[in-house]
Each structure stands twice: as structure tokens, then as C-alpha cells.
Amino acid sequence: MPFFDQAASFQKHWEGIRKHLDDVLDNGKFSHGAKVAELEVRLAAWTGAGHVVAVNSGTDALILLLRAAGLEPGDEVIVPAYSFIATASAVVLAGGVPVFADIEEHGTGLDPGAADAAVTARTSMIMPVHLFDRMADLRGLGAVARRRGLAIVEDSAEAIGMRMDGVHAGLHGAGGVLSFFPAKTLGGIGDGGAVLTDEESVAETARMLRHHGRGGRTIDNFPGISNATVVPGRNSKMDDVQAAVLQAKLTTLDADIARRAELAGRYDARLRGVPGVRGVPGSLPPRPGSDRVPYVHLLQVEDRDALAAHLAGRGIGTEIYYPVPLHLQPCFAHLGHRPGDFPRAEAACAGAIAVPLYPDLSDEQVDRVCDEIERFYAGRPR
Ligand SMILES: *Cc1c(COP(=O)(O)O)cnc(C)c1O
């Protein structure tokens, strides 16, 4: 049982994908074309976003969002010390400086008190990350941002389907992003991403930056033929093949999310209280105004590496989200952090293991993973 079965996730979609791919081939424009424009409209309807700007990855979406939201060179952006590396590298690549803050005592979100304490005269933004199955404490972080006069930009790359107080992730501040990396809840057949925003000016700048500074709606003209470039842009455009696949997969997104929740509930019921398992996602305190939307099913366990080896030996794939906290990543060594600076983030990294979770998994497969986890801890001296 692989950690993620990319081929299985496409099986039920081949017919829909073929139909959309035929449109792309008939249309004869394969980058930044009509299929991409159509996807933007569908995603805007699905999320409730005022604007969706489709791009080539979640990481580029973050870079574009930060710049479009007004990040100036040297500005500090407060990010959690526990996240995917792209959260912090996007800040650097957009010209800013990531400033780390610890996560909550119970949970994996940026802690509002820690974020508040990290604010300096050079801070311009706070970037909460919605990890795994729940949103960060946007009520608490929003209050800090308002009091300090800072913008909120959300790393909502994992958060499609997550809402707080009825508002989709990414739409609680200047904007957010989506990632369509194949393993994500809405995964493509390669990389893809999008900027989500309700602010016209943010969308307009993101559209310019993704297309050589040229801007405009998603169009099918040849890129680079512009005699009026006002800002040096990137090439972050989405391919129509991706948009075709994503449109087909969008038709089952609600059902896929419901199935993920079912499987996550099954894992939790089986693993809660099992010796050696310190925490299951369902035992975290609920986030007021927001339901769980499971993307990754992350356990906190004892003897994590030995458990991973045991499961691998039984043919069960697992992943570590995330092996190294951001402040201890070699690429941020110049920021001068040491082990112990953000103890909650470090503890989260040390005990985390993610088990397989995707809509095509059967109940029996989940039971098998749980059986093996129980067997592993039952056989260990305590
Ligand atoms: C997946 C992810 C990203 C980056 O998305 P890509 O599409 O892989 O570039 C950024 N932040 C978080 C939290 C993610 O999980």
C-alpha cells in the first residue's frame, strides 16, 4: 500500500479527462489558454473567491501573492517554524525575510501570541499556514494583524475545502493560494497552483507577474510579445493539460473530501488511546467556526522512525510531515537559530508520521494500517 497512489487517483476520471483534453486539442492552445480561463471561473465558484489566478505551482502562487500583496524588499513576514519548506522559501524568493514563530501548544498552527511577540518595525505581513486537516487560528491571528497594522496572507496550499466562519481558506486577508501537486486534495497530473483573492489589485498584479509582466486575463496570445512591460515578471503560467485534468477532478471534489473525512474518522476511532500513539488528529481541540477537512492524516507517535521501518517492512508507505523545522533548515542557518528556539515545532517534527489517506483507499486498507501500528507497539517493551 503506497503512501499515495497517483495512478489510482486518476482511474475514475479518465473519461472526464479525455473529454476536456479533446477540447484542449481542438482549441490548439496549450498554455494559458481557454481551459485555464475556464478552470479559474470554476474554482472561483467552488471557493467563493472574487478572483482566481491559475499558475504553475503552489510555490509560485505564494511568491506572486506576497509580491502582489505589497511585500517590499527586506520586509519581514512572520511564518510558523513548522511547515513545508516552500512557506519560508517563497518569502525569500519574493524579496522578504522570513521570521519564525512557534506553533500552538495543541495543534500545528501558528500561535497568535508567538506571532505577536515576533513583530518588529520591519514586519509587514503574517502568513498563517493551514496544515493537514485544520485551519490556523485566524480569529486570533487576525486580531494580532489588525492591532499591529499588518496584512494577513495565507499559505492555504493544503486547504482546498477548508472554511472558517463560512469563508474559504485564503480569503481571510489579502489572499491565499492553492496547490495542485498530484498528492494534494485536488491533485493534477503534474504541478499547478493558483492565487485566490477578493482584492482586484492583488489579482491584477499576480496576473502581470505570472506572465512576463504583461498581465491581462488568461489569454491565448504568445507570451513575451509585449512592448509595454511595466514590471519584470516571471513565467508562472498554467498549462491547459493541467486545467483539463483539474476540471475533470473538480467534479468529484466534494465526494472525495467526504470520503477522506470518513477514512480519517476510521483511523481516529481505531488509533485513539493505542499505547505508543500520543495523538490523533481528531483529539486536537476543535477550531471554532471551522470543520476538519483531512488532507494528510498525521499521527504523533513514540519511536517514530522504528514504526515507519516496521510499516515499510509490511509494505505500508508513510511520510514525515515535516522532518526538520524551518528555523533549523540549512538554508536559513544565517538567521542564527538553534535547537530549542521553537520547542513545539521541534517536538511536532520529531514525533510526526503520516499514514496513507486518499479517497480510493478501502476501509480494509485503513484497518490493516491500524492493525500493524497496534502490533508494533504491543510488541515493544514499555
Ligand atoms: C504543497 C505546499 C506548498 C507548495 O505547493 P507546490 O504546488 O508543491 O509548489 C506550499 N505550502 C504548503 C504548506 C504545501 O503543503
Coordinates of C-alpha atoms and ligand atoms in Angstrom, one line a residue:
M1 CA 0.0 0.0 0.0
P2 CA 1.8 3.1 -1.2
F3 CA 1.6 6.3 0.9
F4 CA -0.1 7.9 -2.1
D5 CA -1.3 6.0 -5.2
Q6 CA -1.1 8.5 -8.0
A7 CA -2.5 6.2 -10.8
A8 CA -5.5 5.1 -8.7
S9 CA -6.4 8.7 -8.1
F10 CA -7.0 9.1 -11.8
Q11 CA -8.8 5.9 -12.6
K12 CA -12.3 7.1 -12.1
H13 CA -11.6 10.3 -14.0
W14 CA -10.2 9.1 -17.3
E15 CA -13.4 9.6 -19.3
G16 CA -13.9 13.2 -18.0
I17 CA -10.2 14.0 -18.5
R18 CA -10.4 12.7 -22.1
K19 CA -13.4 15.0 -22.8
H20 CA -11.6 18.1 -21.5
L21 CA -8.3 17.1 -23.3
D22 CA -10.2 16.8 -26.6
D23 CA -11.3 20.5 -26.0
V24 CA -7.7 21.5 -25.5
L25 CA -6.5 19.7 -28.6
D26 CA -9.4 21.1 -30.7
N27 CA -8.6 24.5 -29.4
G28 CA -5.0 24.2 -30.3
K29 CA -3.7 26.5 -27.5
F30 CA -1.7 24.6 -24.8
S31 CA -0.5 27.2 -22.3
H32 CA -2.5 29.9 -20.6
G33 CA -5.5 29.2 -22.9
A34 CA -9.2 28.8 -22.7
K35 CA -9.2 25.7 -20.5
V36 CA -7.2 27.6 -17.9
A37 CA -9.6 30.5 -18.0
E38 CA -12.5 28.1 -17.6
L39 CA -10.8 26.5 -14.6
E40 CA -10.4 29.9 -12.9
V41 CA -14.1 30.5 -13.2
R42 CA -15.0 27.1 -11.8
L43 CA -12.6 27.4 -8.9
A44 CA -13.9 30.9 -8.1
A45 CA -17.4 29.4 -8.0
W46 CA -16.2 26.5 -5.8
T47 CA -14.3 28.5 -3.3
G48 CA -16.3 31.8 -3.4
A49 CA -13.1 33.7 -4.3
G50 CA -13.6 37.0 -6.1
H51 CA -10.5 36.2 -8.3
V52 CA -8.6 33.0 -9.1
V53 CA -5.2 33.4 -10.9
A54 CA -4.1 30.0 -12.1
V55 CA -0.3 29.3 -12.1
N56 CA 2.2 26.6 -12.5
S57 CA 2.7 25.6 -8.8
G58 CA 1.7 26.4 -5.3
T59 CA 5.1 27.8 -4.6
D60 CA 5.0 30.3 -7.4
A61 CA 1.5 31.2 -6.3
L62 CA 2.9 32.1 -2.9
I63 CA 5.7 34.2 -4.4
L64 CA 3.3 36.1 -6.7
L65 CA 0.8 36.6 -3.8
L66 CA 3.4 38.0 -1.5
R67 CA 4.6 40.5 -4.1
A68 CA 1.1 41.3 -5.2
A69 CA 0.0 41.9 -1.6
G70 CA 2.7 44.6 -1.4
L71 CA 5.8 43.0 0.1
E72 CA 8.8 45.3 -0.3
P73 CA 12.4 44.1 -0.4
G74 CA 13.6 43.4 3.2
D75 CA 10.1 43.3 4.7
E76 CA 9.7 40.7 7.4
V77 CA 7.0 38.1 7.2
I78 CA 6.1 36.0 10.2
V79 CA 5.7 32.3 9.4
P80 CA 5.3 29.3 11.6
A81 CA 8.5 27.3 12.4
Y82 CA 6.7 24.2 11.5
S83 CA 5.6 23.9 7.8
F84 CA 6.6 22.8 4.3
I85 CA 9.8 24.5 3.2
A86 CA 8.0 26.4 0.5
T87 CA 6.3 28.6 3.1
A88 CA 9.5 30.2 4.1
S89 CA 11.4 30.0 0.8
A90 CA 8.6 31.8 -1.0
V91 CA 9.2 34.7 1.4
V92 CA 12.9 34.8 0.4
L93 CA 12.2 34.4 -3.3
A94 CA 9.7 37.3 -3.1
G95 CA 12.4 39.5 -1.6
G96 CA 11.3 39.3 2.1
V97 CA 12.8 37.9 5.2
P98 CA 11.0 35.0 7.0
V99 CA 10.7 35.5 10.7
F100 CA 9.8 32.3 12.5
A101 CA 7.4 31.9 15.4
D102 CA 6.3 28.8 17.3
I103 CA 3.1 26.8 16.8
E104 CA 0.2 26.4 19.3
E105 CA 0.5 24.2 22.3
H106 CA -2.2 21.9 21.0
G107 CA -2.2 21.8 17.2
T108 CA 0.0 22.7 14.3
G109 CA -1.0 26.2 13.5
L110 CA 1.0 29.5 14.1
D111 CA 0.4 30.6 17.7
P112 CA -1.1 34.1 17.9
G113 CA 0.8 35.1 21.0
A114 CA 4.1 33.9 19.4
A115 CA 3.3 35.8 16.2
D116 CA 2.6 38.9 18.2
A117 CA 5.9 38.6 20.0
A118 CA 7.8 38.3 16.7
V119 CA 6.6 41.6 15.3
T120 CA 9.3 44.2 14.7
A121 CA 9.3 47.6 13.0
R122 CA 10.1 45.8 9.7
T123 CA 7.2 43.3 9.8
S124 CA 4.7 43.8 7.1
M125 CA 2.8 40.5 7.0
I126 CA 1.8 37.4 8.9
M127 CA 1.5 34.2 6.9
P128 CA -0.6 31.5 8.7
V129 CA -0.4 28.0 7.2
H130 CA -3.4 25.7 7.3
L131 CA -1.8 22.3 7.7
F132 CA -3.2 18.8 7.2
D133 CA -6.8 19.0 8.2
R134 CA -7.5 22.2 10.0
M135 CA -7.2 26.0 9.6
A136 CA -4.8 28.1 11.6
D137 CA -6.3 30.3 14.4
L138 CA -7.4 33.0 12.0
R139 CA -9.5 34.7 14.6
G140 CA -6.5 35.1 16.9
L141 CA -4.0 35.9 14.2
G142 CA -6.5 38.3 12.5
A143 CA -6.8 40.2 15.8
V144 CA -2.9 40.5 16.1
A145 CA -2.7 41.7 12.5
R146 CA -5.4 44.3 13.0
R147 CA -3.8 45.6 16.2
R148 CA -0.3 45.8 14.6
G149 CA -1.4 47.1 11.2
L150 CA -0.1 44.0 9.3
A151 CA -1.5 42.2 6.3
I152 CA -2.6 38.5 6.5
V153 CA -1.6 36.3 3.6
E154 CA -2.4 32.6 3.9
D155 CA -0.4 29.6 2.8
S156 CA -3.6 27.7 2.1
A157 CA -1.8 25.3 -0.4
E158 CA -3.2 22.3 1.5
A159 CA -6.5 23.9 2.4
I160 CA -8.9 23.4 -0.5
G161 CA -12.3 22.8 1.1
M162 CA -11.4 24.3 4.4
R163 CA -13.5 27.2 5.6
M164 CA -13.8 29.3 8.7
D165 CA -17.0 31.2 9.5
G166 CA -18.2 30.2 6.1
V167 CA -15.2 31.8 4.2
H168 CA -12.9 29.6 2.3
A169 CA -9.2 29.4 3.3
G170 CA -7.1 32.1 1.5
L171 CA -9.9 34.7 1.6
H172 CA -9.5 36.0 5.2
G173 CA -6.8 38.6 4.4
A174 CA -5.0 39.9 1.3
G175 CA -5.2 36.4 -0.4
G176 CA -4.2 32.8 -0.3
V177 CA -3.0 30.0 -2.6
L178 CA -3.9 26.5 -3.8
S179 CA -1.5 23.8 -4.8
F180 CA -2.5 21.1 -7.3
F181 CA 0.6 19.0 -6.8
P182 CA -0.6 15.4 -7.5
A183 CA -0.9 14.3 -3.9
K184 CA -2.9 17.3 -2.8
T185 CA -6.6 17.1 -2.2
L186 CA -7.2 18.4 -5.7
G187 CA -4.2 17.0 -7.5
G188 CA -3.2 17.4 -11.1
I189 CA -1.2 15.3 -13.5
G190 CA 1.8 17.4 -12.6
D191 CA 2.4 20.7 -10.9
G192 CA -0.1 23.5 -10.7
G193 CA -1.3 26.2 -8.3
A194 CA -3.5 29.3 -8.0
V195 CA -3.7 32.6 -6.2
L196 CA -7.1 33.2 -4.5
T197 CA -8.1 36.7 -3.6
D198 CA -11.0 39.0 -3.2
E199 CA -8.9 42.1 -3.9
E200 CA -8.9 43.2 -7.6
S201 CA -5.5 44.9 -7.3
V202 CA -3.8 41.8 -5.8
A203 CA -5.3 39.7 -8.7
E204 CA -4.2 42.2 -11.3
T205 CA -0.6 42.3 -10.1
A206 CA -0.5 38.5 -9.8
R207 CA -1.7 38.2 -13.4
M208 CA 1.0 40.5 -14.5
L209 CA 3.8 38.7 -12.6
R210 CA 2.8 35.3 -13.9
H211 CA 3.1 36.4 -17.5
H212 CA 6.3 38.3 -18.1
G213 CA 4.9 41.4 -16.5
R214 CA 2.4 41.6 -19.3
G215 CA -0.7 40.9 -17.3
G216 CA -4.2 40.7 -18.6
R217 CA -6.7 37.9 -18.2
T218 CA -5.8 34.4 -19.0
I219 CA -5.4 34.6 -22.7
D220 CA -4.0 32.6 -25.6
N221 CA -1.6 35.0 -27.1
F222 CA 2.0 34.2 -27.5
P223 CA 3.8 35.4 -24.3
G224 CA 6.6 37.8 -24.4
I225 CA 5.4 39.9 -27.3
S226 CA 4.8 42.9 -25.2
N227 CA 6.1 46.4 -25.8
A228 CA 4.6 47.8 -22.5
T229 CA 6.1 45.8 -19.7
V230 CA 5.8 47.8 -16.5
V231 CA 7.1 45.2 -14.0
P232 CA 9.7 42.4 -14.5
G233 CA 7.6 39.3 -14.4
R234 CA 8.1 35.6 -14.3
N235 CA 6.7 32.8 -16.4
S236 CA 4.4 31.1 -14.0
K237 CA 1.6 30.3 -16.4
M238 CA -0.5 27.1 -16.1
D239 CA -0.7 24.6 -18.9
D240 CA -4.1 23.7 -20.4
V241 CA -3.4 20.0 -19.9
Q242 CA -3.4 20.6 -16.2
A243 CA -6.5 22.7 -16.3
A244 CA -8.3 19.9 -18.2
V245 CA -7.4 17.3 -15.7
L246 CA -8.3 19.6 -12.7
Q247 CA -11.7 20.4 -14.2
A248 CA -12.4 16.7 -14.5
K249 CA -11.3 16.0 -10.9
L250 CA -13.2 19.0 -9.6
T251 CA -16.5 17.2 -10.4
T252 CA -15.8 14.7 -7.5
L253 CA -14.0 17.0 -5.1
D254 CA -16.9 17.2 -2.7
A255 CA -17.3 13.4 -2.7
D256 CA -13.5 12.9 -2.4
I257 CA -13.4 15.2 0.7
A258 CA -16.3 13.4 2.3
R259 CA -14.5 10.0 1.7
R260 CA -11.3 11.4 3.2
A261 CA -13.2 12.5 6.3
E262 CA -14.8 9.1 6.6
L263 CA -11.4 7.4 6.4
A264 CA -9.8 9.9 8.9
G265 CA -12.7 9.2 11.3
R266 CA -12.0 5.4 10.9
Y267 CA -8.3 5.9 11.7
D268 CA -9.1 8.1 14.7
A269 CA -11.6 5.6 16.2
R270 CA -9.1 2.8 15.8
L271 CA -5.9 4.6 17.0
R272 CA -7.2 6.8 19.8
G273 CA -5.7 5.5 23.0
V274 CA -3.5 2.9 21.4
P275 CA -0.3 2.8 23.5
G276 CA 2.6 4.5 21.7
V277 CA 0.2 6.7 19.8
R278 CA 0.4 10.1 21.5
G279 CA -2.0 12.0 19.4
V280 CA -4.5 11.5 16.6
P281 CA -5.9 14.4 14.6
G282 CA -9.4 14.0 16.0
S283 CA -8.2 14.6 19.6
L284 CA -7.0 18.2 18.9
P285 CA -9.3 20.8 20.3
P286 CA -11.8 21.8 17.5
R287 CA -11.3 25.2 15.8
P288 CA -14.4 27.3 16.4
G289 CA -16.1 28.1 13.2
S290 CA -14.3 25.5 11.1
D291 CA -14.6 21.8 10.4
R292 CA -11.9 19.4 9.7
V293 CA -11.1 18.7 6.1
P294 CA -8.5 15.9 6.0
Y295 CA -5.7 16.2 3.5
V296 CA -2.9 14.5 5.4
H297 CA -3.6 12.1 8.4
L298 CA -0.8 12.9 10.8
L299 CA -0.2 11.0 14.0
Q300 CA 2.1 11.9 16.8
V301 CA 3.8 8.7 18.0
E302 CA 6.7 7.3 20.1
D303 CA 9.6 5.7 18.3
R304 CA 8.6 7.2 15.1
D305 CA 11.4 6.0 12.9
A306 CA 11.1 2.4 14.2
L307 CA 7.4 2.5 13.5
A308 CA 8.0 3.8 9.9
A309 CA 10.5 1.0 9.3
H310 CA 8.0 -1.6 10.7
L311 CA 5.3 -0.4 8.4
A312 CA 7.6 -0.2 5.4
G313 CA 8.5 -3.8 6.1
R314 CA 4.8 -4.7 5.8
G315 CA 4.5 -2.8 2.5
I316 CA 2.8 0.3 4.0
G317 CA 4.1 3.6 2.9
T318 CA 4.3 6.6 5.3
E319 CA 5.7 10.1 5.2
I320 CA 7.2 12.5 7.6
Y321 CA 5.5 15.9 7.6
Y322 CA 7.9 17.7 8.3
P323 CA 11.3 16.2 9.2
V324 CA 13.1 19.4 10.0
P325 CA 11.6 22.6 11.5
L326 CA 12.1 25.6 9.2
H327 CA 14.4 27.5 11.6
L328 CA 16.8 24.6 11.6
Q329 CA 16.9 24.2 7.8
P330 CA 20.5 24.7 6.5
C331 CA 19.2 27.3 4.0
F332 CA 18.1 29.5 7.0
A333 CA 21.3 29.0 9.1
H334 CA 22.2 32.7 8.5
L335 CA 19.1 33.6 10.6
G336 CA 21.0 32.3 13.6
H337 CA 18.6 29.9 15.2
R338 CA 19.5 26.9 17.4
P339 CA 17.7 23.8 18.6
G340 CA 15.4 24.8 21.4
D341 CA 14.3 28.1 19.9
F342 CA 10.9 26.8 19.0
P343 CA 10.3 23.7 21.1
R344 CA 6.7 23.0 20.0
A345 CA 7.7 23.0 16.3
E346 CA 10.7 20.8 17.1
A347 CA 8.6 18.3 19.1
A348 CA 6.0 18.2 16.3
C349 CA 8.7 17.3 13.7
A350 CA 10.2 14.6 16.0
G351 CA 7.0 12.6 16.5
A352 CA 5.1 13.1 13.3
I353 CA 4.2 10.3 10.9
A354 CA 1.5 10.5 8.2
V355 CA -0.3 7.3 7.2
P356 CA -2.0 6.7 3.8
L357 CA -5.1 8.8 3.2
Y358 CA -6.7 9.2 -0.2
P359 CA -10.3 8.7 -1.4
D360 CA -9.6 5.5 -3.3
L361 CA -8.4 3.7 -0.1
S362 CA -10.7 1.0 1.2
D363 CA -11.9 0.6 4.8
E364 CA -9.9 -2.7 4.9
Q365 CA -6.7 -1.0 4.0
V366 CA -7.1 1.5 6.8
D367 CA -7.8 -1.3 9.2
R368 CA -4.6 -3.1 8.0
V369 CA -2.5 0.0 8.8
C370 CA -4.2 0.3 12.2
D371 CA -3.6 -3.5 12.9
E372 CA 0.1 -3.1 12.1
I373 CA 0.5 0.0 14.3
E374 CA -1.1 -1.8 17.2
R375 CA 1.0 -4.9 16.6
F376 CA 4.2 -2.7 16.6
Y377 CA 3.5 -1.1 19.9
A378 CA 2.2 -4.3 21.5
G379 CA 5.5 -6.0 20.8
R380 CA 7.6 -3.3 22.4
P381 CA 8.8 -3.1 26.0
R382 CA 7.3 -0.1 27.8
Ligands
LIG1 C1 2.2 21.8 -1.2 C2 2.6 23.0 -0.4 C3 3.1 24.2 -0.9 C4 3.7 24.3 -2.3 O1 2.9 23.8 -3.3 P1 3.6 23.2 -4.7 O2 2.5 23.2 -5.6 O3 4.2 21.9 -4.3 O4 4.6 24.2 -5.1 C5 3.3 25.3 -0.1 N1 3.0 25.2 1.2 C6 2.4 24.1 1.8 C7 2.0 24.2 3.2 C8 2.2 23.0 1.0 O5 1.7 21.9 1.6

